Amino acid sequence: MTAGRRGKSRRPVLRSGPLAVLTYLIRRLFAAAVMLVVIIMVVFGIFFLVPKWTGVDIAASFVGKQADPAAVEAVREKLGLSEPIHIQAWEFFKGIFAGRTYSTGGDVVHCSAPCFGYSFKSEQAVWPVLTDRFPVTLGLALGAAVLWLVFGVAAGVLSALKRGSLWDRGAMVAALAGVSLPIYFTGMLSLATFAFGLKWLDAQYVPFGRDPGGWFGGMILPWITLAFLYAAMYARITRATMMEVLGEDYIRTARAKGLPERTVIGKHAMRSTMTPILTMLGMDLGALIGGAILTESTFNLPGLGQAVLNAIRNQDLPIILGVVLITSLSVLLANLLVDVLYAVIDPRVRLA
């Protein structure tokens, strides 16, 4: 009897409450900080070590093809490319968090944090250039995310509840079309139909500060086009997950207790169904905040996607580097938010 009591007393007790939530958040924040440092170092290696190993001269890319050796050497000195690689890595890391100073001869230029360097073409600081375009991409990503979550999840849940029905088959055919058709095709088709043909919507982008109504009207087609692709994927995932959840024992138990079907689906089944949806949302939304290249190019939106596309054409390395870092940070923050939502939706996560 004593041994039995001891065995019971040694069983781990799962505690919930403010302390458990705080501990969970601290763990996730620490993991995110470590991952951020790793991402910065990996990006530095890709953009500075790999060109050096492959024989690409970054200073020559900054000056241009028709530059004399003296100008190339001056730029190399200004950007600190002549320093040892560990000093370059430290200056790059420090510039992101504390700013950086560039000096050439008697001239000293301070780049405020976060410093991603200067554009090879315009010689402007990269961060202000990207922050001017960031609201466009953020508005595109958030607006499309609302649409694809509402319609994609709703379509998937209804298809799972009406498995084999006409709605289920029609929704899955539409989802298959959404996944298969490229954005530039659906984007051009929507422009030709609703903007240039029927003239129901305006295809011209207007900044929100200048005309909120014009901004909303110009973003409807990009939102729908981008949401159509993701809503199709979310509908298929939601349908498959919901069908699996509906076969679980606790769902049958809830129905056997006489709970209303709305409570069974909304309170019990949806909690488990939303877990993979949140995982996808963190990755997709974070990546889109870094730039939806095809959508922004199709609708001529001056966002990060269009900026990185122009930078690739012009071989403007600092702009590409800045967008990569913003994309990585966006994915990291989005997944951190998803981890927090995990603990809200499923208490087993924070008790693990």
XYZ file of C-alpha atoms in Angstrom:
352
model
C 0.000 0.000 0.000
C 2.880 2.328 0.796
C 4.510 1.607 -2.535
C 1.224 2.261 -4.273
C 0.858 5.596 -2.523
C 4.403 6.528 -3.409
C 3.782 5.614 -7.013
C 0.758 7.839 -7.113
C 2.581 10.729 -5.476
C 5.366 10.597 -8.038
C 3.098 10.959 -11.025
C 3.713 14.308 -12.787
C 1.070 16.888 -12.134
C 0.174 19.055 -15.119
C -0.404 22.604 -13.994
C -2.100 25.366 -15.893
C -2.348 29.016 -15.103
C -0.342 32.229 -15.461
C 2.966 30.613 -14.476
C 2.632 27.827 -17.026
C 1.722 30.306 -19.759
C 4.609 32.618 -18.808
C 7.081 29.723 -18.838
C 5.823 28.629 -22.225
C 6.162 32.149 -23.642
C 9.693 32.558 -22.259
C 10.747 29.283 -23.875
C 9.332 30.295 -27.229
C 10.854 33.791 -27.086
C 14.270 32.363 -26.270
C 14.011 29.885 -29.141
C 12.944 32.694 -31.489
C 15.903 34.871 -30.428
C 18.359 32.036 -31.064
C 16.781 31.343 -34.441
C 17.028 35.035 -35.364
C 20.778 35.040 -34.705
C 21.178 31.874 -36.779
C 19.170 33.385 -39.646
C 21.297 36.545 -39.672
C 24.510 34.542 -39.803
C 23.175 32.270 -42.566
C 22.088 35.281 -44.621
C 25.516 36.838 -44.146
C 27.138 33.650 -45.379
C 24.897 33.470 -48.452
C 25.403 37.085 -49.495
C 29.030 37.627 -48.514
C 30.851 34.304 -48.170
C 29.378 32.520 -51.188
C 30.199 35.377 -53.639
C 33.741 35.455 -52.266
C 34.159 31.707 -52.744
C 32.714 31.851 -56.277
C 34.909 34.759 -57.328
C 32.208 37.456 -57.463
C 33.458 40.917 -56.485
C 30.752 42.725 -54.500
C 32.594 46.042 -54.763
C 32.665 45.763 -58.570
C 28.923 45.069 -58.560
C 28.387 48.221 -56.498
C 30.426 50.445 -58.829
C 29.295 48.943 -62.122
C 30.849 47.134 -65.059
C 32.747 50.130 -66.442
C 34.546 51.119 -63.239
C 38.257 51.685 -62.864
C 40.220 49.664 -60.277
C 40.687 52.729 -58.046
C 36.932 53.227 -57.719
C 36.409 49.544 -56.972
C 39.078 49.646 -54.283
C 37.531 52.769 -52.750
C 34.145 51.070 -52.522
C 35.721 47.950 -51.070
C 37.313 50.098 -48.374
C 34.066 51.984 -47.744
C 31.981 48.827 -47.326
C 34.622 47.132 -45.191
C 35.056 44.273 -47.660
C 38.816 44.365 -47.207
C 38.483 43.456 -43.517
C 38.816 39.865 -42.246
C 35.650 37.852 -42.599
C 34.946 37.651 -38.852
C 35.092 41.459 -38.580
C 32.716 41.765 -41.551
C 30.314 39.335 -39.854
C 30.422 41.323 -36.603
C 29.857 44.645 -38.388
C 26.953 43.145 -40.323
C 25.386 41.770 -37.148
C 25.966 44.989 -35.204
C 24.558 47.108 -38.018
C 21.188 45.388 -37.816
C 20.733 46.102 -34.113
C 22.897 49.180 -33.402
C 23.634 50.787 -36.757
C 26.879 50.985 -38.674
C 29.407 53.592 -39.786
C 30.899 53.610 -43.278
C 34.047 55.626 -43.878
C 36.049 56.371 -46.982
C 38.879 58.852 -46.870
C 37.686 61.751 -44.756
C 33.961 61.091 -45.251
C 32.003 59.271 -42.565
C 28.445 58.043 -43.197
C 26.324 56.606 -40.394
C 23.648 54.051 -41.252
C 20.990 53.893 -38.527
C 19.720 50.575 -37.232
C 18.500 48.368 -38.730
C 21.213 48.865 -41.329
C 21.066 46.620 -44.401
C 23.584 48.687 -46.346
C 23.089 50.927 -49.376
C 21.530 50.183 -52.748
C 24.029 49.523 -55.523
C 21.941 51.526 -58.007
C 20.418 54.460 -56.111
C 23.010 54.518 -53.275
C 20.139 55.064 -50.837
C 19.915 53.287 -47.494
C 18.063 50.007 -47.956
C 15.874 50.184 -44.844
C 13.970 53.401 -45.781
C 13.424 52.053 -49.293
C 11.888 48.851 -47.912
C 9.799 50.573 -45.234
C 8.193 52.744 -47.920
C 7.043 49.601 -49.735
C 6.259 47.475 -46.687
C 2.716 48.832 -46.015
C 1.640 47.806 -49.527
C 2.743 44.225 -49.033
C 1.384 44.091 -45.479
C -2.036 45.278 -46.618
C -2.051 42.750 -49.447
C -1.056 39.855 -47.189
C -3.449 40.629 -44.322
C -6.433 41.307 -46.583
C -5.901 38.114 -48.551
C -5.346 36.116 -45.349
C -8.724 37.178 -43.963
C -10.443 36.085 -47.167
C -8.722 32.732 -47.532
C -9.218 31.870 -43.847
C -12.923 32.687 -43.842
C -13.834 31.073 -47.162
C -11.232 28.300 -47.190
C -11.934 26.994 -43.694
C -15.699 27.376 -44.082
C -15.669 25.496 -47.396
C -13.529 22.728 -45.912
C -15.761 22.296 -42.858
C -18.945 22.178 -44.951
C -17.366 19.661 -47.328
C -16.408 17.428 -44.406
C -19.897 17.630 -42.897
C -21.540 16.972 -46.304
C -19.111 14.385 -47.550
C -19.999 13.059 -51.001
C -22.652 15.711 -51.627
C -22.874 18.030 -54.603
C -21.393 20.829 -52.479
C -18.440 18.657 -51.475
C -17.626 17.702 -55.047
C -18.073 21.229 -56.389
C -15.943 22.753 -53.625
C -13.128 20.257 -54.157
C -13.173 20.844 -57.925
C -12.912 24.578 -57.293
C -10.116 23.927 -54.786
C -8.249 21.809 -57.325
C -8.585 24.604 -59.888
C -7.359 27.160 -57.357
C -4.282 25.121 -56.535
C -3.512 24.348 -60.184
C -3.988 27.750 -61.826
C -1.002 30.120 -61.448
C -1.562 33.539 -59.923
C -0.448 35.436 -63.003
C -3.132 33.633 -65.042
C -5.994 34.228 -62.600
C -4.725 37.776 -62.012
C -4.670 38.685 -65.684
C -8.034 36.984 -66.204
C -9.613 38.965 -63.370
C -8.126 42.214 -64.694
C -9.385 41.555 -68.215
C -12.852 40.646 -66.939
C -13.660 42.941 -64.036
C -11.333 45.931 -64.571
C -10.994 46.361 -68.337
C -14.074 44.488 -69.582
C -16.956 45.085 -67.164
C -15.174 48.032 -65.506
C -16.594 47.096 -62.125
C -13.310 47.589 -60.272
C -10.328 49.873 -60.590
C -6.982 48.301 -61.446
C -4.947 51.330 -60.349
C -3.283 51.255 -56.941
C -3.846 54.339 -54.772
C -2.020 54.862 -51.445
C -4.246 54.533 -48.398
C -3.270 57.948 -47.047
C -4.320 59.675 -50.249
C -7.681 57.977 -50.800
C -8.831 55.125 -48.488
C -11.781 54.312 -50.744
C -9.609 54.202 -53.845
C -7.071 52.066 -52.002
C -9.759 49.559 -51.013
C -11.144 49.414 -54.541
C -7.703 48.891 -56.036
C -6.893 46.063 -53.616
C -10.037 43.977 -54.118
C -8.776 42.108 -57.189
C -5.298 41.404 -55.739
C -6.902 40.171 -52.511
C -9.312 37.851 -54.309
C -6.661 36.544 -56.704
C -4.172 35.778 -53.939
C -6.844 34.416 -51.589
C -8.204 32.075 -54.284
C -4.940 30.143 -54.359
C -4.574 29.829 -50.595
C -8.280 29.287 -49.887
C -8.151 26.257 -52.165
C -5.279 24.738 -50.192
C -6.870 25.554 -46.833
C -10.198 24.048 -47.924
C -8.547 20.743 -48.827
C -6.526 20.598 -45.593
C -9.533 21.590 -43.474
C -11.737 18.969 -45.096
C -9.218 16.182 -44.564
C -8.490 17.183 -40.958
C -12.151 17.650 -40.044
C -13.088 14.259 -41.454
C -10.363 12.651 -39.357
C -11.412 14.527 -36.216
C -15.083 13.618 -36.649
C -14.091 9.963 -36.358
C -12.410 10.405 -32.971
C -13.829 8.852 -29.802
C -14.359 12.129 -27.961
C -16.557 13.411 -30.805
C -18.726 10.294 -30.598
C -18.853 10.712 -26.823
C -19.941 14.338 -27.146
C -22.720 13.323 -29.524
C -23.748 10.435 -27.250
C -24.159 12.904 -24.384
C -26.746 14.718 -26.449
C -24.756 17.887 -27.104
C -26.048 20.032 -29.956
C -24.263 19.467 -33.267
C -23.230 23.115 -33.311
C -21.423 22.642 -29.984
C -19.805 19.394 -31.106
C -18.432 20.980 -34.285
C -17.713 24.492 -33.083
C -16.310 23.775 -29.622
C -14.749 20.313 -29.873
C -13.981 19.442 -33.498
C -12.782 22.882 -34.596
C -10.141 23.066 -31.837
C -8.283 20.080 -33.229
C -8.936 21.087 -36.827
C -7.405 24.540 -36.369
C -3.997 23.227 -35.271
C -2.658 22.398 -38.788
C -4.448 25.470 -40.154
C -2.509 27.714 -37.758
C 0.733 26.003 -38.756
C 0.084 26.748 -42.419
C -1.043 30.292 -41.638
C 2.191 31.105 -39.824
C 4.335 29.997 -42.742
C 2.150 31.445 -45.501
C 1.474 34.814 -43.901
C 5.105 35.284 -42.909
C 6.303 34.488 -46.414
C 3.736 36.791 -48.019
C 4.746 39.695 -45.781
C 8.199 39.280 -47.280
C 6.701 39.936 -50.695
C 4.109 38.384 -53.012
C 6.191 38.710 -56.163
C 3.747 37.350 -58.754
C 0.698 39.153 -57.371
C 2.470 42.493 -57.009
C 3.950 42.202 -60.485
C 0.605 41.276 -62.068
C -1.275 44.172 -60.468
C 1.684 46.598 -60.482
C 1.676 47.042 -56.696
C 4.726 48.918 -55.350
C 5.469 46.417 -52.590
C 8.425 44.354 -51.430
C 7.827 41.689 -54.070
C 8.176 44.197 -56.886
C 11.219 45.716 -55.168
C 13.038 42.385 -54.964
C 12.123 41.563 -58.565
C 13.638 44.848 -59.753
C 16.668 44.229 -57.548
C 17.223 40.822 -59.136
C 17.077 42.357 -62.598
C 19.549 45.089 -61.601
C 21.733 42.782 -59.460
C 21.128 45.092 -56.505
C 22.419 42.816 -53.757
C 21.594 44.931 -50.643
C 17.905 45.226 -51.600
C 17.670 41.451 -52.037
C 19.450 40.936 -48.721
C 17.064 43.288 -46.930
C 13.964 41.580 -48.314
C 15.352 38.149 -47.365
C 15.938 39.313 -43.802
C 12.468 40.881 -43.575
C 10.904 37.696 -44.925
C 12.824 35.538 -42.449
C 11.881 37.793 -39.547
C 8.231 37.816 -40.644
C 8.093 34.016 -40.775
C 9.786 33.841 -37.373
C 7.343 36.289 -35.758
C 4.334 34.671 -37.421
C 5.347 31.248 -36.107
C 5.939 32.723 -32.649
C 2.381 34.067 -32.739
C 1.154 30.665 -33.904
C 2.908 29.000 -30.957
C 1.089 31.353 -28.590
C -2.234 30.599 -30.285
C -1.497 26.882 -29.933
C -1.491 27.326 -26.168
C -4.803 29.185 -26.343
C -6.538 26.652 -28.583
C -5.023 23.469 -27.154
C -3.965 23.604 -23.454
C -2.037 20.346 -23.900
C 0.639 22.304 -25.759
C 1.551 24.512 -22.809
C 1.244 21.588 -20.397
C 3.620 19.365 -22.374
